[in-house]
Amino acid sequence: MKRTKQINHASFRKHWRAYRMAPVALAVGAVFVLAGCEKSDENVSLYMNSDDCARANPSLSEQCTTAYNAAQQEAVKTAPKYASRADCVAEFGEEQCTQVPAQAGMAAESQHSGSMWMPLMAGYMMGRMMVGGYSQQPLFTSLAANSPARGQFVDARGRNYGASTSGRSMTVPKTALAPKPATTQTITRGGFGETVAKQNALRSSSATPHRTMGG
C-alpha cells in the first residue's frame, strides 16, 4: 500500500497544540473569573450596635467595634441632612434626630448658623471584603407613622434592607458597601421618604427569587 506524501504532520501534533493553546485558555478563563468576582454580591450582617455584633461573633469583637465607629463617622458625612429639627423629626420621629455641624458649603442652607439635623444611626451593616478586611455602612430607621422607612433598615441613599432587626445576615450588591459621596445639600420634609418609596418600588419590580434584595 502506497503512503501519501501529503500528510499534514502538524495535525497530529496534539501535544504542541495543547501547549500553545493553554496560555490563551488561561487568559480567557482569568477574564471570566475576574468579571465574575467584580459582579458578585457580598454577604453582610446587620447589627444595631457593636455589642450585638460582638455577642454574635466573639472572636471578632475588635472588628465589630472598629466597624461600628467607622459607620458612625460615615453617617455624619453621608446621612440625609435637614435645615430644621422639625423637618427631620417629621421623617424619622421624635428622639431620632441629632444636630451636627454643617459641612463646608452647607452652612447657608441651615436655619441655625453652622448646624443642621440628621437622623441617628440605627445600626450598621458589616461585610468581609474579598481583598481582606471589613467594610461597613451606617443604617437608619424611622419611627414616623407614615414613613416608608418605619421599622426598616435603610441606608443613606434610601435603599431598604428589611426589618430593623439586629443580627440578620443577607446578600447585597457590592455597591451597598461602597463608599458614598458626602451629603452636600439639605433636603425638604418628605424628601427622604419619597426616595425610600421609589427604592422600594424599584426593588419590587426587579426582585428575583435568587436575590435577597434588589441591586
mmCIF file of N, CA and C in Angstrom, residues 47-158:
data_model
loop_
_atom_site.group_PDB
_atom_site.id
_atom_site.type_symbol
_atom_site.label_atom_id
_atom_site.label_comp_id
_atom_site.label_asym_id
_atom_site.label_seq_id
_atom_site.Cartn_x
_atom_site.Cartn_y
_atom_site.Cartn_z
ATOM 1 N N TYR A 47 -26.422 44.826 62.330
ATOM 2 C CA TYR A 47 -26.487 44.919 63.782
ATOM 3 C C TYR A 47 -26.933 46.327 64.176
ATOM 4 N N MET A 48 -27.546 46.402 65.371
ATOM 5 C CA MET A 48 -27.899 47.715 65.888
ATOM 6 C C MET A 48 -26.695 48.413 66.501
ATOM 7 N N ASN A 49 -25.786 47.635 67.087
ATOM 8 C CA ASN A 49 -24.618 48.227 67.730
ATOM 9 C C ASN A 49 -23.491 47.197 67.788
ATOM 10 N N SER A 50 -22.337 47.629 68.269
ATOM 11 C CA SER A 50 -21.162 46.748 68.300
ATOM 12 C C SER A 50 -21.317 45.628 69.321
ATOM 13 N N ASP A 51 -22.097 45.856 70.385
ATOM 14 C CA ASP A 51 -22.313 44.793 71.375
ATOM 15 C C ASP A 51 -23.064 43.613 70.751
ATOM 16 N N ASP A 52 -24.088 43.908 69.955
ATOM 17 C CA ASP A 52 -24.823 42.839 69.270
ATOM 18 C C ASP A 52 -23.887 42.054 68.363
ATOM 19 N N CYS A 53 -23.040 42.793 67.656
ATOM 20 C CA CYS A 53 -22.081 42.158 66.746
ATOM 21 C C CYS A 53 -21.107 41.264 67.508
ATOM 22 N N ALA A 54 -20.584 41.781 68.620
ATOM 23 C CA ALA A 54 -19.598 41.021 69.402
ATOM 24 C C ALA A 54 -20.216 39.772 70.019
ATOM 25 N N ARG A 55 -21.468 39.871 70.453
ATOM 26 C CA ARG A 55 -22.127 38.690 71.017
ATOM 27 C C ARG A 55 -22.313 37.596 69.960
ATOM 28 N N ALA A 56 -22.602 38.027 68.744
ATOM 29 C CA ALA A 56 -22.794 37.044 67.672
ATOM 30 C C ALA A 56 -21.457 36.528 67.140
ATOM 31 N N ASN A 57 -20.396 37.325 67.319
ATOM 32 C CA ASN A 57 -19.075 36.957 66.788
ATOM 33 C C ASN A 57 -18.014 37.240 67.852
ATOM 34 N N PRO A 58 -17.925 36.401 68.886
ATOM 35 C CA PRO A 58 -16.995 36.678 69.990
ATOM 36 C C PRO A 58 -15.540 36.861 69.541
ATOM 37 N N SER A 59 -15.153 36.169 68.503
ATOM 38 C CA SER A 59 -13.760 36.273 68.040
ATOM 39 C C SER A 59 -13.513 37.540 67.227
ATOM 40 N N LEU A 60 -14.582 38.278 66.906
ATOM 41 C CA LEU A 60 -14.450 39.487 66.069
ATOM 42 C C LEU A 60 -14.853 40.741 66.837
ATOM 43 N N SER A 61 -14.716 40.703 68.143
ATOM 44 C CA SER A 61 -15.158 41.830 68.964
ATOM 45 C C SER A 61 -14.479 43.137 68.543
ATOM 46 N N GLU A 62 -13.182 43.070 68.334
ATOM 47 C CA GLU A 62 -12.448 44.277 67.947
ATOM 48 C C GLU A 62 -12.909 44.792 66.588
ATOM 49 N N GLN A 63 -13.094 43.873 65.636
ATOM 50 C CA GLN A 63 -13.552 44.286 64.302
ATOM 51 C C GLN A 63 -14.963 44.871 64.367
ATOM 52 N N CYS A 64 -15.797 44.333 65.261
ATOM 53 C CA CYS A 64 -17.161 44.855 65.413
ATOM 54 C C CYS A 64 -17.125 46.316 65.868
ATOM 55 N N THR A 65 -16.262 46.599 66.848
ATOM 56 C CA THR A 65 -16.167 47.965 67.368
ATOM 57 C C THR A 65 -15.585 48.905 66.323
ATOM 58 N N THR A 66 -14.557 48.447 65.642
ATOM 59 C CA THR A 66 -13.933 49.279 64.610
ATOM 60 C C THR A 66 -14.936 49.611 63.503
ATOM 61 N N ALA A 67 -15.687 48.608 63.073
ATOM 62 C CA ALA A 67 -16.672 48.827 62.004
ATOM 63 C C ALA A 67 -17.791 49.756 62.479
ATOM 64 N N TYR A 68 -18.209 49.593 63.729
ATOM 65 C CA TYR A 68 -19.281 50.453 64.265
ATOM 66 C C TYR A 68 -18.827 51.912 64.307
ATOM 67 N N ASN A 69 -17.615 52.146 64.808
ATOM 68 C CA ASN A 69 -17.097 53.521 64.883
ATOM 69 C C ASN A 69 -16.937 54.130 63.484
ATOM 70 N N ALA A 70 -16.469 53.321 62.543
ATOM 71 C CA ALA A 70 -16.313 53.813 61.165
ATOM 72 C C ALA A 70 -17.671 54.135 60.554
ATOM 73 N N ALA A 71 -18.674 53.317 60.864
ATOM 74 C CA ALA A 71 -20.018 53.567 60.332
ATOM 75 C C ALA A 71 -20.585 54.861 60.908
ATOM 76 N N GLN A 72 -20.315 55.133 62.170
ATOM 77 C CA GLN A 72 -20.793 56.383 62.762
ATOM 78 C C GLN A 72 -20.168 57.604 62.067
ATOM 79 N N GLN A 73 -18.883 57.518 61.781
ATOM 80 C CA GLN A 73 -18.220 58.619 61.076
ATOM 81 C C GLN A 73 -18.811 58.779 59.669
ATOM 82 N N GLU A 74 -19.095 57.640 59.040
ATOM 83 C CA GLU A 74 -19.684 57.686 57.698
ATOM 84 C C GLU A 74 -21.085 58.296 57.754
ATOM 85 N N ALA A 75 -21.819 58.000 58.826
ATOM 86 C CA ALA A 75 -23.177 58.530 58.964
ATOM 87 C C ALA A 75 -23.167 60.053 59.013
ATOM 88 N N VAL A 76 -22.240 60.613 59.763
ATOM 89 C CA VAL A 76 -22.155 62.073 59.866
ATOM 90 C C VAL A 76 -21.906 62.687 58.492
ATOM 91 N N LYS A 77 -21.143 61.980 57.690
ATOM 92 C CA LYS A 77 -20.780 62.503 56.369
ATOM 93 C C LYS A 77 -21.892 62.310 55.333
ATOM 94 N N THR A 78 -22.573 61.156 55.364
ATOM 95 C CA THR A 78 -23.452 60.817 54.244
ATOM 96 C C THR A 78 -24.946 60.795 54.568
ATOM 97 N N ALA A 79 -25.318 60.869 55.840
ATOM 98 C CA ALA A 79 -26.749 60.803 56.188
ATOM 99 C C ALA A 79 -27.517 61.962 55.566
ATOM 100 N N PRO A 80 -28.836 61.780 55.337
ATOM 101 C CA PRO A 80 -29.641 62.911 54.852
ATOM 102 C C PRO A 80 -29.620 64.031 55.887
ATOM 103 N N LYS A 81 -29.527 65.268 55.406
ATOM 104 C CA LYS A 81 -29.420 66.429 56.296
ATOM 105 C C LYS A 81 -30.638 67.346 56.113
ATOM 106 N N TYR A 82 -31.050 67.955 57.220
ATOM 107 C CA TYR A 82 -32.209 68.845 57.228
ATOM 108 C C TYR A 82 -31.817 70.181 57.849
ATOM 109 N N ALA A 83 -32.456 71.224 57.340
ATOM 110 C CA ALA A 83 -32.152 72.559 57.856
ATOM 111 C C ALA A 83 -32.788 72.801 59.206
ATOM 112 N N SER A 84 -33.855 72.042 59.529
ATOM 113 C CA SER A 84 -34.524 72.245 60.819
ATOM 114 C C SER A 84 -34.798 70.905 61.491
ATOM 115 N N ARG A 85 -34.888 70.944 62.816
ATOM 116 C CA ARG A 85 -35.211 69.735 63.576
ATOM 117 C C ARG A 85 -36.595 69.223 63.193
ATOM 118 N N ALA A 86 -37.553 70.155 63.005
ATOM 119 C CA ALA A 86 -38.929 69.766 62.688
ATOM 120 C C ALA A 86 -38.994 68.915 61.414
ATOM 121 N N ASP A 87 -38.228 69.288 60.406
ATOM 122 C CA ASP A 87 -38.234 68.527 59.149
ATOM 123 C C ASP A 87 -37.668 67.124 59.362
ATOM 124 N N CYS A 88 -36.617 67.038 60.150
ATOM 125 C CA CYS A 88 -36.004 65.733 60.409
ATOM 126 C C CYS A 88 -36.943 64.843 61.229
ATOM 127 N N VAL A 89 -37.561 65.423 62.269
ATOM 128 C CA VAL A 89 -38.472 64.657 63.118
ATOM 129 C C VAL A 89 -39.678 64.174 62.318
ATOM 130 N N ALA A 90 -40.158 64.999 61.390
ATOM 131 C CA ALA A 90 -41.307 64.603 60.573
ATOM 132 C C ALA A 90 -41.007 63.345 59.768
ATOM 133 N N GLU A 91 -39.748 63.163 59.395
ATOM 134 C CA GLU A 91 -39.362 61.993 58.586
ATOM 135 C C GLU A 91 -38.981 60.796 59.434
ATOM 136 N N PHE A 92 -38.340 61.052 60.588
ATOM 137 C CA PHE A 92 -37.760 59.940 61.354
ATOM 138 C C PHE A 92 -38.366 59.760 62.747
ATOM 139 N N GLY A 93 -39.142 60.715 63.211
ATOM 140 C CA GLY A 93 -39.783 60.569 64.509
ATOM 141 C C GLY A 93 -39.031 61.267 65.632
ATOM 142 N N GLU A 94 -39.738 61.390 66.754
ATOM 143 C CA GLU A 94 -39.152 62.031 67.932
ATOM 144 C C GLU A 94 -37.970 61.216 68.455
ATOM 145 N N GLU A 95 -37.008 61.904 69.013
ATOM 146 C CA GLU A 95 -35.819 61.290 69.603
ATOM 147 C C GLU A 95 -34.982 60.531 68.576
ATOM 148 N N GLN A 96 -35.199 60.831 67.308
ATOM 149 C CA GLN A 96 -34.449 60.120 66.266
ATOM 150 C C GLN A 96 -33.508 61.029 65.491
ATOM 151 N N CYS A 97 -33.433 62.295 65.905
ATOM 152 C CA CYS A 97 -32.615 63.241 65.163
ATOM 153 C C CYS A 97 -31.575 63.896 66.065
ATOM 154 N N THR A 98 -30.485 64.253 65.492
ATOM 155 C CA THR A 98 -29.414 64.903 66.245
ATOM 156 C C THR A 98 -28.851 66.061 65.429
ATOM 157 N N GLN A 99 -28.347 67.050 66.147
ATOM 158 C CA GLN A 99 -27.792 68.229 65.485
ATOM 159 C C GLN A 99 -26.311 68.009 65.214
ATOM 160 N N VAL A 100 -25.877 68.383 64.041
ATOM 161 C CA VAL A 100 -24.474 68.199 63.662
ATOM 162 C C VAL A 100 -23.960 69.483 63.030
ATOM 163 N N PRO A 101 -22.667 69.708 63.093
ATOM 164 C CA PRO A 101 -22.101 70.887 62.424
ATOM 165 C C PRO A 101 -22.306 70.800 60.922
ATOM 166 N N ALA A 102 -22.585 71.932 60.321
ATOM 167 C CA ALA A 102 -22.734 71.969 58.871
ATOM 168 C C ALA A 102 -21.402 71.697 58.211
ATOM 169 N N GLN A 103 -21.441 70.964 57.126
ATOM 170 C CA GLN A 103 -20.236 70.710 56.366
ATOM 171 C C GLN A 103 -19.963 71.904 55.461
ATOM 172 N N ALA A 104 -18.789 71.924 54.952
ATOM 173 C CA ALA A 104 -18.373 73.042 54.102
ATOM 174 C C ALA A 104 -19.374 73.268 52.972
ATOM 175 N N GLY A 105 -19.794 74.514 52.828
ATOM 176 C CA GLY A 105 -20.699 74.852 51.745
ATOM 177 C C GLY A 105 -22.163 74.660 52.072
ATOM 178 N N MET A 106 -22.477 74.190 53.309
ATOM 179 C CA MET A 106 -23.859 73.917 53.650
ATOM 180 C C MET A 106 -24.406 74.856 54.707
ATOM 181 N N ALA A 107 -23.537 75.635 55.359
ATOM 182 C CA ALA A 107 -23.993 76.471 56.471
ATOM 183 C C ALA A 107 -25.098 77.418 56.053
ATOM 184 N N ALA A 108 -25.025 77.959 54.849
ATOM 185 C CA ALA A 108 -26.007 78.938 54.402
ATOM 186 C C ALA A 108 -27.394 78.344 54.274
ATOM 187 N N GLU A 109 -27.484 77.004 54.141
ATOM 188 C CA GLU A 109 -28.773 76.368 53.966
ATOM 189 C C GLU A 109 -29.445 76.080 55.292
ATOM 190 N N SER A 110 -28.706 76.134 56.374
ATOM 191 C CA SER A 110 -29.262 75.788 57.671
ATOM 192 C C SER A 110 -29.934 76.992 58.312
ATOM 193 N N GLN A 111 -31.064 76.716 58.990
ATOM 194 C CA GLN A 111 -31.736 77.789 59.698
ATOM 195 C C GLN A 111 -30.916 78.230 60.902
ATOM 196 N N HIS A 112 -30.115 77.317 61.428
ATOM 197 C CA HIS A 112 -29.255 77.632 62.553
ATOM 198 C C HIS A 112 -27.831 77.739 62.018
ATOM 199 N N SER A 113 -27.243 78.861 62.187
ATOM 200 C CA SER A 113 -25.940 79.123 61.595
ATOM 201 C C SER A 113 -24.937 78.036 61.966
ATOM 202 N N GLY A 114 -24.379 77.401 60.953
ATOM 203 C CA GLY A 114 -23.320 76.436 61.174
ATOM 204 C C GLY A 114 -23.773 75.080 61.650
ATOM 205 N N SER A 115 -25.074 74.765 61.629
ATOM 206 C CA SER A 115 -25.509 73.453 62.076
ATOM 207 C C SER A 115 -26.715 72.979 61.269
ATOM 208 N N MET A 116 -26.989 71.693 61.363
ATOM 209 C CA MET A 116 -28.143 71.099 60.689
ATOM 210 C C MET A 116 -28.542 69.838 61.455
ATOM 211 N N TRP A 117 -29.535 69.135 60.935
ATOM 212 C CA TRP A 117 -30.064 67.974 61.635
ATOM 213 C C TRP A 117 -29.988 66.734 60.752
ATOM 214 N N MET A 118 -29.734 65.618 61.395
ATOM 215 C CA MET A 118 -29.666 64.341 60.681
ATOM 216 C C MET A 118 -30.241 63.244 61.576
ATOM 217 N N PRO A 119 -30.696 62.120 60.978
ATOM 218 C CA PRO A 119 -31.216 61.016 61.797
ATOM 219 C C PRO A 119 -30.072 60.318 62.528
ATOM 220 N N LEU A 120 -30.379 59.794 63.704
ATOM 221 C CA LEU A 120 -29.399 58.998 64.427
ATOM 222 C C LEU A 120 -29.137 57.695 63.673
ATOM 223 N N MET A 121 -27.919 57.226 63.751
ATOM 224 C CA MET A 121 -27.612 55.936 63.146
ATOM 225 C C MET A 121 -28.326 54.850 63.959
ATOM 226 N N ALA A 122 -29.130 54.028 63.281
ATOM 227 C CA ALA A 122 -29.905 52.996 63.975
ATOM 228 C C ALA A 122 -29.207 51.643 63.968
ATOM 229 N N GLY A 123 -28.212 51.502 63.139
ATOM 230 C CA GLY A 123 -27.500 50.242 63.034
ATOM 231 C C GLY A 123 -26.440 50.337 61.960
ATOM 232 N N TYR A 124 -25.829 49.219 61.653
ATOM 233 C CA TYR A 124 -24.818 49.215 60.591
ATOM 234 C C TYR A 124 -24.727 47.829 59.977
ATOM 235 N N MET A 125 -24.312 47.806 58.729
ATOM 236 C CA MET A 125 -24.046 46.533 58.074
ATOM 237 C C MET A 125 -22.536 46.351 57.987
ATOM 238 N N MET A 126 -22.128 45.104 58.089
ATOM 239 C CA MET A 126 -20.706 44.802 58.136
ATOM 240 C C MET A 126 -20.458 43.575 57.266
ATOM 241 N N GLY A 127 -19.515 43.678 56.368
ATOM 242 C CA GLY A 127 -19.202 42.566 55.481
ATOM 243 C C GLY A 127 -17.710 42.409 55.305
ATOM 244 N N ARG A 128 -17.285 41.188 55.094
ATOM 245 C CA ARG A 128 -15.865 40.910 54.886
ATOM 246 C C ARG A 128 -15.567 40.991 53.401
ATOM 247 N N MET A 129 -14.596 41.797 53.039
ATOM 248 C CA MET A 129 -14.263 42.000 51.652
ATOM 249 C C MET A 129 -13.372 40.877 51.146
ATOM 250 N N MET A 130 -13.450 40.616 49.838
ATOM 251 C CA MET A 130 -12.635 39.558 49.234
ATOM 252 C C MET A 130 -11.154 39.880 49.313
ATOM 253 N N VAL A 131 -10.822 41.161 49.334
ATOM 254 C CA VAL A 131 -9.414 41.568 49.361
ATOM 255 C C VAL A 131 -8.880 41.593 50.791
ATOM 256 N N GLY A 132 -9.704 41.226 51.738
ATOM 257 C CA GLY A 132 -9.278 41.229 53.133
ATOM 258 C C GLY A 132 -9.833 42.417 53.877
ATOM 259 N N GLY A 133 -9.997 42.256 55.179
ATOM 260 C CA GLY A 133 -10.543 43.330 55.992
ATOM 261 C C GLY A 133 -12.064 43.382 55.915
ATOM 262 N N TYR A 134 -12.622 44.367 56.594
ATOM 263 C CA TYR A 134 -14.073 44.503 56.662
ATOM 264 C C TYR A 134 -14.491 45.874 56.134
ATOM 265 N N SER A 135 -15.705 45.913 55.642
ATOM 266 C CA SER A 135 -16.277 47.174 55.201
ATOM 267 C C SER A 135 -17.636 47.328 55.878
ATOM 268 N N GLN A 136 -18.112 48.548 55.974
ATOM 269 C CA GLN A 136 -19.339 48.808 56.705
ATOM 270 C C GLN A 136 -20.067 50.014 56.131
ATOM 271 N N GLN A 137 -21.341 50.110 56.457
ATOM 272 C CA GLN A 137 -22.153 51.262 56.079
ATOM 273 C C GLN A 137 -23.178 51.505 57.185
ATOM 274 N N PRO A 138 -23.471 52.774 57.487
ATOM 275 C CA PRO A 138 -24.485 53.076 58.505
ATOM 276 C C PRO A 138 -25.893 52.796 57.988
ATOM 277 N N LEU A 139 -26.776 52.477 58.904
ATOM 278 C CA LEU A 139 -28.180 52.244 58.571
ATOM 279 C C LEU A 139 -29.049 53.131 59.456
ATOM 280 N N PHE A 140 -30.194 53.508 58.939
ATOM 281 C CA PHE A 140 -31.122 54.387 59.650
ATOM 282 C C PHE A 140 -32.494 53.728 59.666
ATOM 283 N N THR A 141 -33.342 54.209 60.543
ATOM 284 C CA THR A 141 -34.718 53.729 60.561
ATOM 285 C C THR A 141 -35.615 54.883 60.974
ATOM 286 N N SER A 142 -36.914 54.700 60.825
ATOM 287 C CA SER A 142 -37.859 55.771 61.155
ATOM 288 C C SER A 142 -38.920 55.268 62.121
ATOM 289 N N LEU A 143 -39.341 56.163 63.015
ATOM 290 C CA LEU A 143 -40.465 55.884 63.902
ATOM 291 C C LEU A 143 -41.692 56.682 63.493
ATOM 292 N N ALA A 144 -41.560 57.486 62.440
ATOM 293 C CA ALA A 144 -42.689 58.293 61.968
ATOM 294 C C ALA A 144 -43.768 57.381 61.389
ATOM 295 N N ALA A 145 -45.014 57.663 61.749
ATOM 296 C CA ALA A 145 -46.117 56.765 61.408
ATOM 297 C C ALA A 145 -46.272 56.530 59.912
ATOM 298 N N ASN A 146 -46.097 57.569 59.114
ATOM 299 C CA ASN A 146 -46.367 57.453 57.680
ATOM 300 C C ASN A 146 -45.112 57.252 56.831
ATOM 301 N N SER A 147 -43.987 57.034 57.467
ATOM 302 C CA SER A 147 -42.752 56.907 56.696
ATOM 303 C C SER A 147 -42.601 55.504 56.106
ATOM 304 N N PRO A 148 -42.226 55.382 54.836
ATOM 305 C CA PRO A 148 -41.962 54.055 54.259
ATOM 306 C C PRO A 148 -40.728 53.397 54.863
ATOM 307 N N ALA A 149 -39.963 54.161 55.656
ATOM 308 C CA ALA A 149 -38.792 53.609 56.330
ATOM 309 C C ALA A 149 -39.097 53.173 57.761
ATOM 310 N N ARG A 150 -40.357 53.262 58.148
ATOM 311 C CA ARG A 150 -40.737 52.903 59.522
ATOM 312 C C ARG A 150 -40.432 51.425 59.787
ATOM 313 N N GLY A 151 -39.659 51.181 60.841
ATOM 314 C CA GLY A 151 -39.341 49.797 61.216
ATOM 315 C C GLY A 151 -38.405 49.086 60.271
ATOM 316 N N GLN A 152 -37.802 49.823 59.326
ATOM 317 C CA GLN A 152 -36.915 49.223 58.336
ATOM 318 C C GLN A 152 -35.487 49.755 58.506
ATOM 319 N N PHE A 153 -34.525 48.966 58.103
ATOM 320 C CA PHE A 153 -33.162 49.463 57.980
ATOM 321 C C PHE A 153 -32.994 50.037 56.567
ATOM 322 N N VAL A 154 -32.637 51.295 56.475
ATOM 323 C CA VAL A 154 -32.380 51.916 55.175
ATOM 324 C C VAL A 154 -31.014 52.594 55.238
ATOM 325 N N ASP A 155 -30.351 52.665 54.082
ATOM 326 C CA ASP A 155 -29.059 53.339 54.071
ATOM 327 C C ASP A 155 -29.224 54.817 53.719
ATOM 328 N N ALA A 156 -28.121 55.519 53.601
ATOM 329 C CA ALA A 156 -28.174 56.970 53.393
ATOM 330 C C ALA A 156 -28.800 57.348 52.061
ATOM 331 N N ARG A 157 -28.868 56.402 51.124
ATOM 332 C CA ARG A 157 -29.457 56.692 49.819
ATOM 333 C C ARG A 157 -30.895 56.203 49.720
ATOM 334 N N GLY A 158 -31.449 55.714 50.838
ATOM 335 C CA GLY A 158 -32.844 55.284 50.858
ATOM 336 C C GLY A 158 -33.070 53.845 50.464
#
